[in-house]
Coordinates of N, CA and C in Angstrom, one line a residue:
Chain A
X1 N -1.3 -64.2 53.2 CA -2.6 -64.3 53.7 C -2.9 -65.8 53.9
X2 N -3.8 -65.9 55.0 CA -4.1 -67.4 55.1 C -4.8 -68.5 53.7
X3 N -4.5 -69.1 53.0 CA -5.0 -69.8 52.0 C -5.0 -70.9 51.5
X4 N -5.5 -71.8 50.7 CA -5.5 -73.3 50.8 C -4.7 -73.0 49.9
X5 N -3.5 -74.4 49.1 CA -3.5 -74.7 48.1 C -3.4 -75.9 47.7
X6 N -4.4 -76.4 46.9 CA -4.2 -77.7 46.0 C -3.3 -77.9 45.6
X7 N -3.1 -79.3 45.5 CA -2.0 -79.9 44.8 C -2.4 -81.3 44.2
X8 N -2.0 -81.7 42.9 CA -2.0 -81.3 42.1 C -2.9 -80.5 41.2
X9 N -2.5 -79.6 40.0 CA -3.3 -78.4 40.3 C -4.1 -79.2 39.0
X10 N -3.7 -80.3 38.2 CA -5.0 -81.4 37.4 C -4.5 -82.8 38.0
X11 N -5.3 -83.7 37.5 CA -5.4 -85.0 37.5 C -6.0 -85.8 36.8
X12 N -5.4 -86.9 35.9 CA -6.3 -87.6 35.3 C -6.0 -89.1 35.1
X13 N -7.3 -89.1 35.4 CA -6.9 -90.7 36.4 C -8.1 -92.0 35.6
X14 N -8.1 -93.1 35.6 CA -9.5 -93.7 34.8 C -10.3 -94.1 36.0
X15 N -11.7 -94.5 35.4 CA -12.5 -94.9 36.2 C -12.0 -96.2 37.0
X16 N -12.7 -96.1 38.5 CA -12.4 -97.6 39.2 C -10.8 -96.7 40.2
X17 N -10.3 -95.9 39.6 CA -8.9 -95.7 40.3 C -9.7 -94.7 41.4
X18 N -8.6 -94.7 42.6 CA -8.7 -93.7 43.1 C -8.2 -92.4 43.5
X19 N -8.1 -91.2 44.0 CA -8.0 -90.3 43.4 C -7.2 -89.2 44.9
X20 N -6.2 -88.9 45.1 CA -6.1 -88.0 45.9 C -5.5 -86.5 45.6
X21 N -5.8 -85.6 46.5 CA -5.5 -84.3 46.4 C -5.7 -83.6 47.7
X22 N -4.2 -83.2 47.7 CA -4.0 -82.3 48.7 C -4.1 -80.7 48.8
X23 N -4.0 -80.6 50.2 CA -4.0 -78.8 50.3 C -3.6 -78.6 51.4
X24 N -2.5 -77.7 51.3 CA -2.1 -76.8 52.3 C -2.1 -75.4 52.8
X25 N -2.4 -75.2 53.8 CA -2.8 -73.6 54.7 C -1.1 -73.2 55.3
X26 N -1.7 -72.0 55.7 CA -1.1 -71.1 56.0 C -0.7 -71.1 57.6
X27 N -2.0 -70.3 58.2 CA -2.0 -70.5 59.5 C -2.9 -71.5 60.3
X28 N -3.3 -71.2 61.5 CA -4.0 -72.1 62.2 C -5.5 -71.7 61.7
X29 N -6.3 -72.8 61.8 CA -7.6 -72.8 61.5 C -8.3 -73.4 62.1
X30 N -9.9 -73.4 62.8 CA -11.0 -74.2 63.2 C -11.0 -75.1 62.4
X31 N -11.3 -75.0 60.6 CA -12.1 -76.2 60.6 C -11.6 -75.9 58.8
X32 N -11.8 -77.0 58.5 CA -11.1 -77.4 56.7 C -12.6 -77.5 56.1
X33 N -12.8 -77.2 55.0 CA -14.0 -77.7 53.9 C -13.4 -78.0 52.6
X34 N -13.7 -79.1 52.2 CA -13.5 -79.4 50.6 C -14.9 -78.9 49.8
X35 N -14.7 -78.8 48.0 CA -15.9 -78.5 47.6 C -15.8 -78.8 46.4
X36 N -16.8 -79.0 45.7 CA -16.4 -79.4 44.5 C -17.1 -78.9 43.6
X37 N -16.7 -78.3 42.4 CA -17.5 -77.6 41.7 C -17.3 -77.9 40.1
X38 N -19.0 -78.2 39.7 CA -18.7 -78.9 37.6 C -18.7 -77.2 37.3
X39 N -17.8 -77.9 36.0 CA -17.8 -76.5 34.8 C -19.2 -75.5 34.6
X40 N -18.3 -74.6 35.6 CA -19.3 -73.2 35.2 C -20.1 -73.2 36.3
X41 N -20.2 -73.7 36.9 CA -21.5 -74.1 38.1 C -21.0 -73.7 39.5
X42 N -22.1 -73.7 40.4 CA -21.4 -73.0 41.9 C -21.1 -74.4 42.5
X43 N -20.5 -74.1 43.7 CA -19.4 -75.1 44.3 C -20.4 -75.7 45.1
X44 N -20.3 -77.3 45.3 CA -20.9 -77.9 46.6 C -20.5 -78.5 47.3
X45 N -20.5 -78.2 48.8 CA -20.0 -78.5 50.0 C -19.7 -80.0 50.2
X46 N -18.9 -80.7 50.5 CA -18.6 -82.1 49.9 C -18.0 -82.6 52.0
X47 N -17.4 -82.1 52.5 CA -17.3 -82.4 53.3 C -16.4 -81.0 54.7
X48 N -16.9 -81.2 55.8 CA -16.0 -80.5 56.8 C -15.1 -80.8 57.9
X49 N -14.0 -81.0 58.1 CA -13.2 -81.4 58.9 C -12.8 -80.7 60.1
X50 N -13.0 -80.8 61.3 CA -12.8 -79.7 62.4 C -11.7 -79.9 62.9
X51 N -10.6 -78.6 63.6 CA -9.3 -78.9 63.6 C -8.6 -80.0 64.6
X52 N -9.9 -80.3 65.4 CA -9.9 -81.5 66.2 C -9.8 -83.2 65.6
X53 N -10.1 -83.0 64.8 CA -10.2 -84.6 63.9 C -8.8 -84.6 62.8
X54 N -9.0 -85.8 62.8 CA -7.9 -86.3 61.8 C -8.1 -87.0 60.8
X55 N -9.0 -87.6 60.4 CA -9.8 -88.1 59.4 C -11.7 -88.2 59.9
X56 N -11.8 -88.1 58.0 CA -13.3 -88.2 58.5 C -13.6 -88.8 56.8
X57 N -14.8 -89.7 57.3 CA -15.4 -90.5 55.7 C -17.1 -89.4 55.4
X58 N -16.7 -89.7 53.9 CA -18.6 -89.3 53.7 C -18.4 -90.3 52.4
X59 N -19.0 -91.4 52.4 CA -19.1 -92.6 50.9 C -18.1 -92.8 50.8
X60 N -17.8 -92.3 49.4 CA -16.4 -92.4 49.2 C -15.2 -91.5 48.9
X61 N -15.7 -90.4 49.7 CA -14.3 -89.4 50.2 C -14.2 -89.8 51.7
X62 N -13.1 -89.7 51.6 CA -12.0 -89.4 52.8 C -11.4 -88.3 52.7
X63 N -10.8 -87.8 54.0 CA -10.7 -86.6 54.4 C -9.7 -86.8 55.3
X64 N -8.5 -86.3 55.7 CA -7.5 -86.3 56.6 C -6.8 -85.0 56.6
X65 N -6.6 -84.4 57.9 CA -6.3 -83.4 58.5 C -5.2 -83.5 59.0
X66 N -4.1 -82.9 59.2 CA -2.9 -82.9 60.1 C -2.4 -81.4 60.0
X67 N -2.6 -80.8 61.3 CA -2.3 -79.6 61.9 C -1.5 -79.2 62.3
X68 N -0.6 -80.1 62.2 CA 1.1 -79.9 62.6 C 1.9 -79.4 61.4
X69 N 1.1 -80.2 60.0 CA 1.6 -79.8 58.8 C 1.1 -78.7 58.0
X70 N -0.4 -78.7 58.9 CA -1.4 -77.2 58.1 C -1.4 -78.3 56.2
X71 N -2.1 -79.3 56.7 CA -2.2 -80.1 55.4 C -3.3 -80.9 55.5
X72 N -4.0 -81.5 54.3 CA -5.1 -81.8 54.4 C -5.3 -82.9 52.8
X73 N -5.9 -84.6 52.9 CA -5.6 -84.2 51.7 C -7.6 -84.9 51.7
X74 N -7.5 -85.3 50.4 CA -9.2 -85.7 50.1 C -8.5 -86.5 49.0
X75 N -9.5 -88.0 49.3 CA -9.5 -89.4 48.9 C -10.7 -89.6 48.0
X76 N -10.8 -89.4 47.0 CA -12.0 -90.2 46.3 C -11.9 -91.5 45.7
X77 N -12.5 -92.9 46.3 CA -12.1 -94.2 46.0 C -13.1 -94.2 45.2
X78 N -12.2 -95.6 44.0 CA -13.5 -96.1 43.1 C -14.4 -94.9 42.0
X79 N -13.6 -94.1 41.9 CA -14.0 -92.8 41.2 C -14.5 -93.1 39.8
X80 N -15.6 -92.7 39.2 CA -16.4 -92.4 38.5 C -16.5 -91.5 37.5
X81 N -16.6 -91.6 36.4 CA -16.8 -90.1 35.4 C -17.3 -89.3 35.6
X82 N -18.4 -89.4 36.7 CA -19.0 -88.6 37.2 C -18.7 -87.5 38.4
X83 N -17.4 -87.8 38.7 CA -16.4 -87.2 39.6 C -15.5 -86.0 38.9
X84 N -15.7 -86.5 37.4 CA -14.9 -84.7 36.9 C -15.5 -83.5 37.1
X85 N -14.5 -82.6 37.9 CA -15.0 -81.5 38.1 C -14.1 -80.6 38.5
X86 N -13.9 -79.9 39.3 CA -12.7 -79.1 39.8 C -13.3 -79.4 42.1
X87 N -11.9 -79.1 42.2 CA -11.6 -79.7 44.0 C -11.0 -78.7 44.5
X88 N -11.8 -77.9 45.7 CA -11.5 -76.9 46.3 C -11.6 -77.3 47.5
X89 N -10.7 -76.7 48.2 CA -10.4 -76.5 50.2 C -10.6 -75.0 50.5
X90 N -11.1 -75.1 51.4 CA -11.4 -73.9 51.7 C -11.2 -73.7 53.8
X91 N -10.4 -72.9 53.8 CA -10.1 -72.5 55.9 C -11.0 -71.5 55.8
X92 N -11.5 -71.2 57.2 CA -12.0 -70.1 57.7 C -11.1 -69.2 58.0
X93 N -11.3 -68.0 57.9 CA -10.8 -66.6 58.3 C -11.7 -66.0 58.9
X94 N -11.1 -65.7 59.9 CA -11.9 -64.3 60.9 C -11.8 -62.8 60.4
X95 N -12.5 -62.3 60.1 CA -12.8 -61.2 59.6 C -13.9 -60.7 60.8
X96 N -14.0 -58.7 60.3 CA -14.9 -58.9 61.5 C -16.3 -58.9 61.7
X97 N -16.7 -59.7 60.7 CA -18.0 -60.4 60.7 C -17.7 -62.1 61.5
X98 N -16.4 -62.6 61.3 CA -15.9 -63.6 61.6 C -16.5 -65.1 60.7
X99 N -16.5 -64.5 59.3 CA -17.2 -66.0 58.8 C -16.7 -66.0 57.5
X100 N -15.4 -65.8 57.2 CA -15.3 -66.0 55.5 C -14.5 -67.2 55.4
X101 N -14.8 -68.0 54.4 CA -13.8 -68.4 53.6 C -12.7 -68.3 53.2
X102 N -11.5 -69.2 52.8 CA -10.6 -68.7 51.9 C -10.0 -70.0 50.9
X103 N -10.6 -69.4 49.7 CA -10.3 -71.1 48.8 C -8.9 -71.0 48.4
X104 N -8.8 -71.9 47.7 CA -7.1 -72.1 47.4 C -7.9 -71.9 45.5
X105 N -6.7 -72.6 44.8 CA -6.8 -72.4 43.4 C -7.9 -73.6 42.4
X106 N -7.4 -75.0 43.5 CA -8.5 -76.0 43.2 C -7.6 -77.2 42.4
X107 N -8.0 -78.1 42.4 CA -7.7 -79.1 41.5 C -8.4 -79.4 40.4
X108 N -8.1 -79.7 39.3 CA -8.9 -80.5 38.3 C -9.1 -82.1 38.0
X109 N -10.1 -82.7 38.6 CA -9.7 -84.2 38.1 C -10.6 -84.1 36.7
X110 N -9.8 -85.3 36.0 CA -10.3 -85.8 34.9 C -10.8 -87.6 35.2
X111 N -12.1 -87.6 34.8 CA -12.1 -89.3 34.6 C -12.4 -89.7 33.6
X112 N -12.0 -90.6 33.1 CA -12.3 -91.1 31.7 C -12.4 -93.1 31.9
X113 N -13.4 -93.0 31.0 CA -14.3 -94.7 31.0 C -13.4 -95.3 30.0
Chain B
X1 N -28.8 -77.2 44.5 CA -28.8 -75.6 44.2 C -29.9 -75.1 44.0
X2 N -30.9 -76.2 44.6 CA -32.0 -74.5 44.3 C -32.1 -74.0 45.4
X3 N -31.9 -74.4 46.6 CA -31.2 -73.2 48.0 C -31.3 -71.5 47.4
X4 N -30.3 -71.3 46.9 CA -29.7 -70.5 46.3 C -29.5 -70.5 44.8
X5 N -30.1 -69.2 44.6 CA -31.2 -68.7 42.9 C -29.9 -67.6 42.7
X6 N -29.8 -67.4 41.4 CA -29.2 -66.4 41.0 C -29.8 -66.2 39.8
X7 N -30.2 -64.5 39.7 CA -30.3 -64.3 38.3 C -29.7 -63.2 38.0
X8 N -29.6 -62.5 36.3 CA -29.2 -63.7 35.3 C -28.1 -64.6 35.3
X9 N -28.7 -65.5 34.9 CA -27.2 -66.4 34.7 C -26.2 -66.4 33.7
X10 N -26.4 -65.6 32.7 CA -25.5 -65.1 32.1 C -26.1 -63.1 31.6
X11 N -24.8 -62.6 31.2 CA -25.3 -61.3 31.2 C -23.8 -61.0 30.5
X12 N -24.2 -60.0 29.2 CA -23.2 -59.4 28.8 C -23.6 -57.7 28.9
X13 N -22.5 -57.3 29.0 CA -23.0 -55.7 29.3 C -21.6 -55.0 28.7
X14 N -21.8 -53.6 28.4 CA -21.2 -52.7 27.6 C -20.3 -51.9 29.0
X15 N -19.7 -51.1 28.7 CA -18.8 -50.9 30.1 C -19.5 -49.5 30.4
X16 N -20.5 -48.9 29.9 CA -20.9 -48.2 29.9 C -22.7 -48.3 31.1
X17 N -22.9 -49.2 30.5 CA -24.2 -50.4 31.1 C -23.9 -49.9 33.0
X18 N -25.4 -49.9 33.5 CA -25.7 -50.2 34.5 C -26.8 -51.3 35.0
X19 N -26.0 -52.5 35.5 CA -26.9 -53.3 35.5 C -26.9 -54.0 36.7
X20 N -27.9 -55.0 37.2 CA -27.8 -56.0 38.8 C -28.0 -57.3 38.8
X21 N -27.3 -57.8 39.7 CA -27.0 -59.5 40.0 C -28.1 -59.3 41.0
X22 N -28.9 -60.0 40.9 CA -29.6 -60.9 42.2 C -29.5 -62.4 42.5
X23 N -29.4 -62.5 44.1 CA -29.1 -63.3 44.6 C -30.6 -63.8 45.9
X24 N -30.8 -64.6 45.9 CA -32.0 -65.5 46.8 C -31.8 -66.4 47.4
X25 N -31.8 -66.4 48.4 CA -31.6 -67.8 49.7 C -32.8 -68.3 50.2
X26 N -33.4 -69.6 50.1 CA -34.7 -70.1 51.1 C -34.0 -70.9 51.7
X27 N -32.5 -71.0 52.4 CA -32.4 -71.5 53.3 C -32.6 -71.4 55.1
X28 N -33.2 -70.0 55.5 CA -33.2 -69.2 56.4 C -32.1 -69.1 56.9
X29 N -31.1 -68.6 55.9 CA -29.4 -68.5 56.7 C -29.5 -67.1 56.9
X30 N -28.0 -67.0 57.8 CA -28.1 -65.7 58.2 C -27.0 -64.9 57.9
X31 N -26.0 -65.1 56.7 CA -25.1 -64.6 55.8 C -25.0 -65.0 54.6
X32 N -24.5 -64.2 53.4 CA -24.8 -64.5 52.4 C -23.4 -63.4 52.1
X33 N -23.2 -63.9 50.6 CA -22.0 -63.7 50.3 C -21.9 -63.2 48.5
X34 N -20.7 -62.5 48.5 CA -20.6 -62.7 46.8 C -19.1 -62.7 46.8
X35 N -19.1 -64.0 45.5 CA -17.7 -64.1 45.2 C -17.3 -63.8 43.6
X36 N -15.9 -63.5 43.1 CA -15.8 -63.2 41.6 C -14.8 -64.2 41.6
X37 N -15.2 -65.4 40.2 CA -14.4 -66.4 40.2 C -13.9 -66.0 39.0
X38 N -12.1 -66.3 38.7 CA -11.8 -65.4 37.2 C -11.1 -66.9 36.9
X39 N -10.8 -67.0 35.5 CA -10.0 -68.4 35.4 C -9.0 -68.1 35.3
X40 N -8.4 -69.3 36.2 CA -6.9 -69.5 36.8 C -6.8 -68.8 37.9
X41 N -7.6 -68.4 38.7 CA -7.6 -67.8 40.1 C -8.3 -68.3 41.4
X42 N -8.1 -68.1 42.4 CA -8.7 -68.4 43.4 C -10.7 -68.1 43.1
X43 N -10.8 -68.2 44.3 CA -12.3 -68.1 44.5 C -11.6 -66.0 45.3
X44 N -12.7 -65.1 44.5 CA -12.2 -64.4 45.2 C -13.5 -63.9 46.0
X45 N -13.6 -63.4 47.3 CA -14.4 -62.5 48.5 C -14.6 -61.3 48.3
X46 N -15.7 -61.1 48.0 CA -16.2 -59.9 47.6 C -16.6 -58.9 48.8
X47 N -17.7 -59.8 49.3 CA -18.2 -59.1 50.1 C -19.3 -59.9 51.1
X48 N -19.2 -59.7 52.5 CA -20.0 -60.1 53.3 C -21.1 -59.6 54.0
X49 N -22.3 -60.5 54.1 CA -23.4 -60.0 54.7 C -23.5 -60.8 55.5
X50 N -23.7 -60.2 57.0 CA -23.6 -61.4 58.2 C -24.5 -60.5 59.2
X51 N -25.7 -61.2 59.5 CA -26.7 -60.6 60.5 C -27.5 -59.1 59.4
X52 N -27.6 -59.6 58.2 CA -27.8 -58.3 57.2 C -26.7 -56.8 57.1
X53 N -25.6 -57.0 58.3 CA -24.6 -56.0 58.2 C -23.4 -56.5 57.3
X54 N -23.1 -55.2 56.5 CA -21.5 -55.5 55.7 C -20.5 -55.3 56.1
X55 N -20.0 -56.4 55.8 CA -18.2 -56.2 56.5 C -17.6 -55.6 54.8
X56 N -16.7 -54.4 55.0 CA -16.0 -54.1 53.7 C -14.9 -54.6 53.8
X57 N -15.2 -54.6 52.1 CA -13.8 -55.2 51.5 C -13.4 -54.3 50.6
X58 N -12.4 -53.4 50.8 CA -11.8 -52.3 50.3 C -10.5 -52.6 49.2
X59 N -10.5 -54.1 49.0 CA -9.9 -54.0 47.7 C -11.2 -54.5 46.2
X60 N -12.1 -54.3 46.5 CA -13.1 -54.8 45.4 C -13.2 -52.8 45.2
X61 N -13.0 -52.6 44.2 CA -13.3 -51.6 43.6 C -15.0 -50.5 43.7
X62 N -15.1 -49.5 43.4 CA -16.2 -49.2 44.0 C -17.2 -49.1 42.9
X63 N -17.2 -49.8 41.5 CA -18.0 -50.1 40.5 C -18.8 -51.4 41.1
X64 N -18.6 -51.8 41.7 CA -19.1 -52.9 42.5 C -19.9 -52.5 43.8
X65 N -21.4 -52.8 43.9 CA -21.9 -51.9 45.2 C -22.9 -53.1 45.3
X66 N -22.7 -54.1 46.7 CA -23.4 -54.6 47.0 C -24.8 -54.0 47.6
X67 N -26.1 -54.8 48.1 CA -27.2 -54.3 48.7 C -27.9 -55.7 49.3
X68 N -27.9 -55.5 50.4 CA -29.0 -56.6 50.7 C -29.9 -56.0 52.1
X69 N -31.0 -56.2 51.5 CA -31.9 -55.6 51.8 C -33.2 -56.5 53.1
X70 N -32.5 -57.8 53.0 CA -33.2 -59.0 53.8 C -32.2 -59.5 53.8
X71 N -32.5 -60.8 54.8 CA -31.7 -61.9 55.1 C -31.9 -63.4 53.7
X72 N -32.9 -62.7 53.1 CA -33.0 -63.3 52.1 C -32.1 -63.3 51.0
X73 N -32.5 -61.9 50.9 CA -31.9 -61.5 49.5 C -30.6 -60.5 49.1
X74 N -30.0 -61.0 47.8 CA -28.4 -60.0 48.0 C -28.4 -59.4 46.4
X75 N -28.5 -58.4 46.4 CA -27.4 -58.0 45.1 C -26.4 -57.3 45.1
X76 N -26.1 -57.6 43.5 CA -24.5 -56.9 43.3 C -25.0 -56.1 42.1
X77 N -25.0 -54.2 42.7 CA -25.4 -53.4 41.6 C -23.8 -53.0 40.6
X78 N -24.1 -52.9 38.9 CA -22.7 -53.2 38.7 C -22.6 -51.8 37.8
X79 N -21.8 -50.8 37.6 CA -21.6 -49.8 37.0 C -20.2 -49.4 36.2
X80 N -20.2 -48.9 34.8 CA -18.9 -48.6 33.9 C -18.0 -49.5 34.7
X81 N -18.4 -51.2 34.2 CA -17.3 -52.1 34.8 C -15.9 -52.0 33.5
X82 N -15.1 -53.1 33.4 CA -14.1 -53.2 32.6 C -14.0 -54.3 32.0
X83 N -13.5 -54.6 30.9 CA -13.4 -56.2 30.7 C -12.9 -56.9 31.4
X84 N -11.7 -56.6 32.6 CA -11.2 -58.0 33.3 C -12.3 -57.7 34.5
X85 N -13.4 -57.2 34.2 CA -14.8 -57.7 35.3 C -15.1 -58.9 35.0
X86 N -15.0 -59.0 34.0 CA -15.5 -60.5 32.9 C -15.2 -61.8 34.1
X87 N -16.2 -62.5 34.3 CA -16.1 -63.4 35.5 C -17.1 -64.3 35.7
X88 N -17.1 -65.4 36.7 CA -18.5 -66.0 37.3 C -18.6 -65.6 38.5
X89 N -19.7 -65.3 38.7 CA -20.1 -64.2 39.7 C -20.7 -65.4 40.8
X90 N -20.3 -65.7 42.0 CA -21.1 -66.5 42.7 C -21.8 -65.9 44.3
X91 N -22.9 -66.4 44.0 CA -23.6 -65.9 45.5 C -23.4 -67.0 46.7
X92 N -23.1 -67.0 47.3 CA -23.6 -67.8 48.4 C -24.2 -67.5 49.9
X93 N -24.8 -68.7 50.5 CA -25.3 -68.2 52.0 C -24.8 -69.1 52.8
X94 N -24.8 -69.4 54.3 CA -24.7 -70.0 55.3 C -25.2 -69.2 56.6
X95 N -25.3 -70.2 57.7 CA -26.4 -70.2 59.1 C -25.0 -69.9 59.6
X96 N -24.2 -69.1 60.3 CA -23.2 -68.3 61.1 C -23.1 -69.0 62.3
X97 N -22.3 -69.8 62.9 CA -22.3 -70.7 63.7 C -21.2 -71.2 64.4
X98 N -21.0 -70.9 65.6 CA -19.7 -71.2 66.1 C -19.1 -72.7 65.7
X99 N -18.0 -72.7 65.7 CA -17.1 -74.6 65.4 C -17.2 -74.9 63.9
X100 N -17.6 -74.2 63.4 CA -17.8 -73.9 62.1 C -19.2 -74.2 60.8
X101 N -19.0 -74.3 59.8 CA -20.6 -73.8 58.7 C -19.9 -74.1 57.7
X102 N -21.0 -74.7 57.0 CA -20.7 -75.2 55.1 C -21.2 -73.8 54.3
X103 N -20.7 -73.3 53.5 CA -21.8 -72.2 52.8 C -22.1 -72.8 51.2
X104 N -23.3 -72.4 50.7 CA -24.2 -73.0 49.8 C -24.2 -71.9 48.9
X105 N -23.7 -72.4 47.8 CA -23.9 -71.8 46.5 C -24.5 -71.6 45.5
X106 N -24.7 -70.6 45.0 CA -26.0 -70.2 43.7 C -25.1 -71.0 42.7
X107 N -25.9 -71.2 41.4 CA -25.2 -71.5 40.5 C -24.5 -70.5 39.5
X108 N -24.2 -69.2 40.2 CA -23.2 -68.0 39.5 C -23.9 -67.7 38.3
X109 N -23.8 -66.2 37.9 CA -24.2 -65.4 37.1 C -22.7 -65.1 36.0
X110 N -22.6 -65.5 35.3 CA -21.6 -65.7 34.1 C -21.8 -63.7 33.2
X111 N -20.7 -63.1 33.8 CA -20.9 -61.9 32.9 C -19.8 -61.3 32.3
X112 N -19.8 -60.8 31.1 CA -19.1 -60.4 30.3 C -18.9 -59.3 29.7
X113 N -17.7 -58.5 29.4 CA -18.2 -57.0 29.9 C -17.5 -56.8 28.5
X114 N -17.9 -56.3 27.5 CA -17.6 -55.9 26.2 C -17.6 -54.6 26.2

């Protein structure tokens, strides 16, 4: 089935460093979302990439798409303690409502001061 | 997250127990969703509400009976569940929209099935 998977599945990195994590799909997709979600809490939408782009900035994530590879990775520069949490991707699937999601397993970053 | 309300936020219940998740959106979206998050697994799809119609998902077991009754509002009525029900239960919504949509999440109902 179509699905994201993170890579790597933790990370722990110190403050000031920066931070990447990848994900790879399955099939073809409209559009990529990363999300990021603290312990125990629901996830928040952090950025979306449409299958037309190839990178895209929001502060300090970066976002890069490549469709040839069905790969995708996310950049957090200058990363902060405040950045631990767990890192999800997520593709659309058409279903026949035509609006679901599909996350992968996620990443764990750790930051430490 | 205050978009999207979930109550309770935690909930233990006996496998015997009948009990409900409620879910609330003031975003004026027009799907809404429930996911069961278990540790070490995916985000899993429960079930979809899109235009207030359900799309089934016939591998979520039938102790699990969604209801949404508005474009607002969603629950998940839950009956003689099991312990690996034991999960974070998340709600979410989004505005359905061609080229694609971010969806917005409750801060999940944590339940535990003893």
């Amino acid at each position: 089935s179509q699905q994201g998977e993170e890579d790597p599945q933790a990370l722990s990195i110190q403050e000031g460093e920066n931070a990447t994590m990848n994900c790879s799909y399955k099939t073809s997709i409209n559009n990529l979302q990363w999300y990021r979600q603290n312990s125990g809490r629901g996830l928040v939408h952090l950025i979306l990439i449409r299958s037309n782009e190839r990178e895209k900035h929001s502060g300090r994530l970066r976002v890069t798409l490549d469709t040839s590879k069905k790969s995708s990775s996310l950049l957090i520069t200058a990363s902060r303690a405040a950045d631990t949490a767990s890192y999800f991707c997520a593709t659309d699937a058409w279903n026949q409502a035509g609006t679901a999601l599909i996350f992968g397993k996620g990443t764990t970053l750790s930051v430490s001061s | 997250e205050t978009g999207v309300t979930q109550t309770p936020r935690h909930l233990v219940m006996g496998m015997t127990n009948k009990k409900s998740l409620k879910c609330e959106q003031h975003l004026g979206h027009n799907a809404m969703y429930w996911y069961k998050q278990s540790a070490k697994k995916p985000l899993e799809l429960m079930f979809v509400y899109s235009l207030e119609e359900r799309v089934e998902n016939n591998s979520v077991p039938s102790r699990f009976s969604p209801e949404c009754p508005n474009s607002s509002h969603l629950f998940l009525h839950l009956h003689t569940l099991q312990p690996e029900d034991s999960a974070l239960y998340l709600c979410a919504s989004s505005q359905v929209a061609s080229g694609g949509y971010e969806q917005y999440f409750g801060p999940g109902t944590r339940l535990t099935v003893t």
